[in-house]
Amino acid sequence: SLSGYLARRVPPGPEGDETTRPVFEALIFDQFEEVLTTAPNDYAGKSTFFDQVGEALRDNRRWALFSARQDYAAAFEPYLRAIPTRFSNRYRLDLLDADKALEAIRQPALAAGVDFTATAAQKLVDDLRRVQTQRPDGSTEMELGRYVETVQLQVVCYRLWNNLAPQETTISENHITSIGSVNESLSAYYTDQVGKASEQFGVA
């Protein structure tokens, strides 16, 4: 069982001396929604799994952190009775808004001695948060959304950084323009990575 495994992983001291065990143990379940999406029809297996997690957490020296996508929250409901706290303590991690995105763009560059100018960073953020919306008459238009997709931000900044000459200490609007649109940056990154994998493993 999970409890049995955890007990063996942190064994007591000589002759069952419990004083050598840690004050508490932290279990971290990342991408926890995958317990629902993997073998989605295995309800019995999922129930058994939650029962074992619940049993393990009844030891008050054990705490757990479950990280999962918010859109799966309701799907956990059938299994909550098995968990002692029933996930009652929740903290929502919001998406990356424009201000935080600006900070994520400028601060790491600054720490490396490169000035990512405010106007260039703002242009990049606006490009990344542009979304297509539909109007009541059925027509569509591009608007600035509230959030920036972190993966896209990372990929575009990665490409910008790799294209920076060794002697350059400033990233300007010209640099943003030179890498093309967000779609072009993502496409170039994908092509790059697939090419490296192809070369490394000798596959087409």
Short mmCIF file of C-alpha atoms in Angstrom, two decimals:
data_model
loop_
_atom_site.label_atom_id
_atom_site.label_comp_id
_atom_site.label_asym_id
_atom_site.label_seq_id
_atom_site.Cartn_x
_atom_site.Cartn_y
_atom_site.Cartn_z
CA SER A 1 0.00 0.00 0.00
CA LEU A 2 1.03 3.64 -0.26
CA SER A 3 1.21 3.90 3.54
CA GLY A 4 3.39 0.80 3.66
CA TYR A 5 5.70 2.20 0.99
CA LEU A 6 6.06 5.53 2.80
CA ALA A 7 6.75 3.79 6.12
CA ARG A 8 9.55 1.78 4.49
CA ARG A 9 10.94 4.83 2.72
CA VAL A 10 11.44 6.63 6.05
CA PRO A 11 12.12 3.72 8.43
CA PRO A 12 12.08 4.17 12.23
CA GLY A 13 15.30 3.98 14.20
CA PRO A 14 16.74 0.96 16.04
CA GLU A 15 14.15 -1.35 17.62
CA GLY A 16 11.29 0.70 16.26
CA ASP A 17 12.44 4.01 17.75
CA GLU A 18 10.00 6.54 16.30
CA THR A 19 11.97 9.58 17.53
CA THR A 20 14.30 9.45 14.53
CA ARG A 21 11.45 9.94 12.06
CA PRO A 22 11.08 13.44 10.62
CA VAL A 23 8.64 15.84 12.27
CA PHE A 24 6.49 15.71 9.14
CA GLU A 25 6.58 14.43 5.61
CA ALA A 26 5.38 16.43 2.60
CA LEU A 27 3.89 14.61 -0.39
CA ILE A 28 3.67 16.66 -3.59
CA PHE A 29 1.35 15.57 -6.39
CA ASP A 30 2.03 17.67 -9.50
CA GLN A 31 -0.23 17.70 -12.58
CA PHE A 32 -2.72 15.84 -10.43
CA GLU A 33 -5.47 16.07 -13.06
CA GLU A 34 -3.67 13.24 -14.87
CA VAL A 35 -5.11 10.79 -12.32
CA LEU A 36 -8.43 11.58 -14.02
CA THR A 37 -7.28 11.71 -17.64
CA THR A 38 -5.10 8.57 -17.63
CA ALA A 39 -7.31 5.49 -18.19
CA PRO A 40 -10.42 7.70 -17.79
CA ASN A 41 -12.82 4.74 -17.47
CA ASP A 42 -10.92 2.96 -14.69
CA TYR A 43 -13.18 4.25 -11.90
CA ALA A 44 -12.36 1.36 -9.56
CA GLY A 45 -8.63 2.00 -9.92
CA LYS A 46 -9.10 5.70 -9.19
CA SER A 47 -11.22 4.99 -6.11
CA THR A 48 -8.58 2.59 -4.79
CA PHE A 49 -5.87 5.17 -5.40
CA PHE A 50 -7.76 7.92 -3.52
CA ASP A 51 -8.53 5.50 -0.68
CA GLN A 52 -4.82 4.77 -0.31
CA VAL A 53 -3.85 8.45 -0.45
CA GLY A 54 -6.50 9.19 2.19
CA GLU A 55 -5.22 6.38 4.40
CA ALA A 56 -1.65 7.68 4.12
CA LEU A 57 -2.75 11.21 5.04
CA ARG A 58 -4.51 10.07 8.20
CA ASP A 59 -1.04 9.96 9.73
CA ASN A 60 -0.89 13.53 11.08
CA ARG A 61 2.83 13.69 10.34
CA ARG A 62 2.03 13.66 6.62
CA TRP A 63 0.90 16.66 4.62
CA ALA A 64 0.16 16.83 0.92
CA LEU A 65 0.12 19.46 -1.80
CA PHE A 66 -1.99 18.73 -4.87
CA SER A 67 -1.35 20.83 -7.97
CA ALA A 68 -4.00 20.55 -10.69
CA ARG A 69 -5.66 22.56 -13.42
CA GLN A 70 -8.69 24.48 -12.19
CA ASP A 71 -10.98 23.23 -14.95
CA TYR A 72 -10.73 19.71 -13.46
CA ALA A 73 -11.79 20.78 -9.95
CA ALA A 74 -15.37 19.52 -10.28
CA ALA A 75 -14.23 16.13 -11.62
CA PHE A 76 -12.48 15.39 -8.28
CA GLU A 77 -15.78 15.61 -6.35
CA PRO A 78 -16.61 11.86 -6.41
CA TYR A 79 -13.28 11.04 -4.74
CA LEU A 80 -13.05 13.76 -2.07
CA ARG A 81 -14.62 11.74 0.75
CA ALA A 82 -11.46 9.61 0.88
CA ILE A 83 -9.20 12.62 1.54
CA PRO A 84 -9.23 13.81 5.19
CA THR A 85 -9.45 17.53 4.36
CA ARG A 86 -11.48 17.01 1.16
CA PHE A 87 -9.20 19.62 -0.50
CA SER A 88 -10.77 22.31 1.69
CA ASN A 89 -7.64 24.50 1.66
CA ARG A 90 -7.24 25.81 -1.89
CA TYR A 91 -5.06 28.46 -3.44
CA ARG A 92 -5.68 29.63 -6.99
CA LEU A 93 -2.66 30.54 -9.11
CA ASP A 94 -3.85 33.13 -11.56
CA LEU A 95 -2.62 33.47 -15.13
CA LEU A 96 0.13 35.91 -16.04
CA ASP A 97 -1.31 39.41 -16.46
CA ALA A 98 0.32 42.21 -18.46
CA ASP A 99 2.13 43.81 -15.51
CA LYS A 100 3.60 40.52 -14.31
CA ALA A 101 4.57 39.64 -17.88
CA LEU A 102 6.49 42.91 -18.17
CA GLU A 103 8.33 42.05 -14.96
CA ALA A 104 9.08 38.52 -16.21
CA ILE A 105 10.52 39.98 -19.43
CA ARG A 106 12.63 42.80 -18.03
CA GLN A 107 13.97 41.59 -14.68
CA PRO A 108 15.90 38.45 -15.80
CA ALA A 109 17.52 40.44 -18.62
CA LEU A 110 18.45 43.22 -16.19
CA ALA A 111 19.99 40.67 -13.81
CA ALA A 112 22.20 39.54 -16.73
CA GLY A 113 23.28 43.11 -17.50
CA VAL A 114 20.94 43.65 -20.47
CA ASP A 115 18.40 46.47 -20.63
CA PHE A 116 15.14 45.23 -22.15
CA THR A 117 13.64 48.66 -22.84
CA ALA A 118 10.18 49.47 -21.50
CA THR A 119 8.80 50.22 -24.98
CA ALA A 120 10.16 46.97 -26.42
CA ALA A 121 8.79 44.94 -23.50
CA GLN A 122 5.39 46.62 -23.83
CA LYS A 123 5.29 45.88 -27.56
CA LEU A 124 6.11 42.23 -26.90
CA VAL A 125 3.44 41.91 -24.18
CA ASP A 126 0.83 43.53 -26.42
CA ASP A 127 1.73 41.18 -29.28
CA LEU A 128 1.45 38.17 -26.98
CA ARG A 129 -1.92 39.09 -25.46
CA ARG A 130 -3.65 39.98 -28.70
CA VAL A 131 -6.74 37.81 -29.12
CA GLN A 132 -9.44 37.51 -31.75
CA THR A 133 -12.92 38.30 -30.46
CA GLN A 134 -16.31 37.97 -32.09
CA ARG A 135 -18.71 40.91 -32.11
CA PRO A 136 -22.54 40.63 -31.84
CA ASP A 137 -22.91 41.08 -35.61
CA GLY A 138 -20.67 38.04 -36.27
CA SER A 139 -17.62 40.02 -37.36
CA THR A 140 -14.28 39.50 -35.63
CA GLU A 141 -11.57 41.86 -34.50
CA MET A 142 -8.26 41.71 -32.66
CA GLU A 143 -8.18 43.05 -29.11
CA LEU A 144 -5.70 43.17 -26.25
CA GLY A 145 -6.56 40.41 -23.81
CA ARG A 146 -5.88 40.44 -20.08
CA TYR A 147 -3.40 37.56 -19.93
CA VAL A 148 -0.17 36.39 -21.56
CA GLU A 149 0.43 32.70 -22.25
CA THR A 150 3.59 31.85 -20.31
CA VAL A 151 4.85 29.22 -22.76
CA GLN A 152 4.64 31.69 -25.64
CA LEU A 153 6.41 34.33 -23.56
CA GLN A 154 9.20 31.91 -22.73
CA VAL A 155 9.67 30.79 -26.33
CA VAL A 156 9.75 34.32 -27.76
CA CYS A 157 12.17 35.58 -25.09
CA TYR A 158 14.36 32.51 -25.62
CA ARG A 159 14.59 33.30 -29.33
CA LEU A 160 15.29 36.98 -28.65
CA TRP A 161 18.07 36.11 -26.23
CA ASN A 162 19.70 33.62 -28.61
CA ASN A 163 19.65 36.18 -31.43
CA LEU A 164 21.36 38.82 -29.30
CA ALA A 165 24.95 39.56 -30.30
CA PRO A 166 27.52 39.00 -27.48
CA GLN A 167 28.38 42.70 -27.26
CA GLU A 168 24.77 43.94 -27.20
CA THR A 169 23.45 45.19 -23.87
CA THR A 170 20.07 46.53 -24.97
CA ILE A 171 16.98 44.87 -26.41
CA SER A 172 14.95 47.40 -28.37
CA GLU A 173 11.80 47.44 -30.49
CA ASN A 174 13.97 46.63 -33.51
CA HIS A 175 14.87 43.30 -31.93
CA ILE A 176 11.18 42.51 -31.42
CA THR A 177 10.46 43.32 -35.06
CA SER A 178 13.41 41.25 -36.29
CA ILE A 179 12.06 37.97 -34.90
CA GLY A 180 8.71 38.44 -36.66
CA SER A 181 5.28 37.72 -35.25
CA VAL A 182 4.57 35.51 -32.25
CA ASN A 183 3.39 32.77 -34.62
CA GLU A 184 6.64 33.00 -36.59
CA SER A 185 8.67 32.77 -33.37
CA LEU A 186 6.77 29.71 -32.21
CA SER A 187 7.10 28.08 -35.62
CA ALA A 188 10.84 28.77 -35.74
CA TYR A 189 11.32 27.39 -32.22
CA TYR A 190 9.36 24.23 -33.09
CA THR A 191 11.34 23.74 -36.30
CA ASP A 192 14.58 24.22 -34.37
CA GLN A 193 13.74 21.69 -31.68
CA VAL A 194 12.42 19.06 -34.10
CA GLY A 195 15.55 19.50 -36.20
CA LYS A 196 17.80 18.93 -33.17
CA ALA A 197 15.85 15.84 -32.13
CA SER A 198 15.99 14.49 -35.69
CA GLU A 199 19.76 14.99 -35.85
CA GLN A 200 20.39 13.55 -32.38
CA PHE A 201 18.34 10.38 -32.88
CA GLY A 202 18.80 9.91 -36.61
CA VAL A 203 15.12 9.92 -37.52
CA ALA A 204 13.32 11.78 -40.31
#
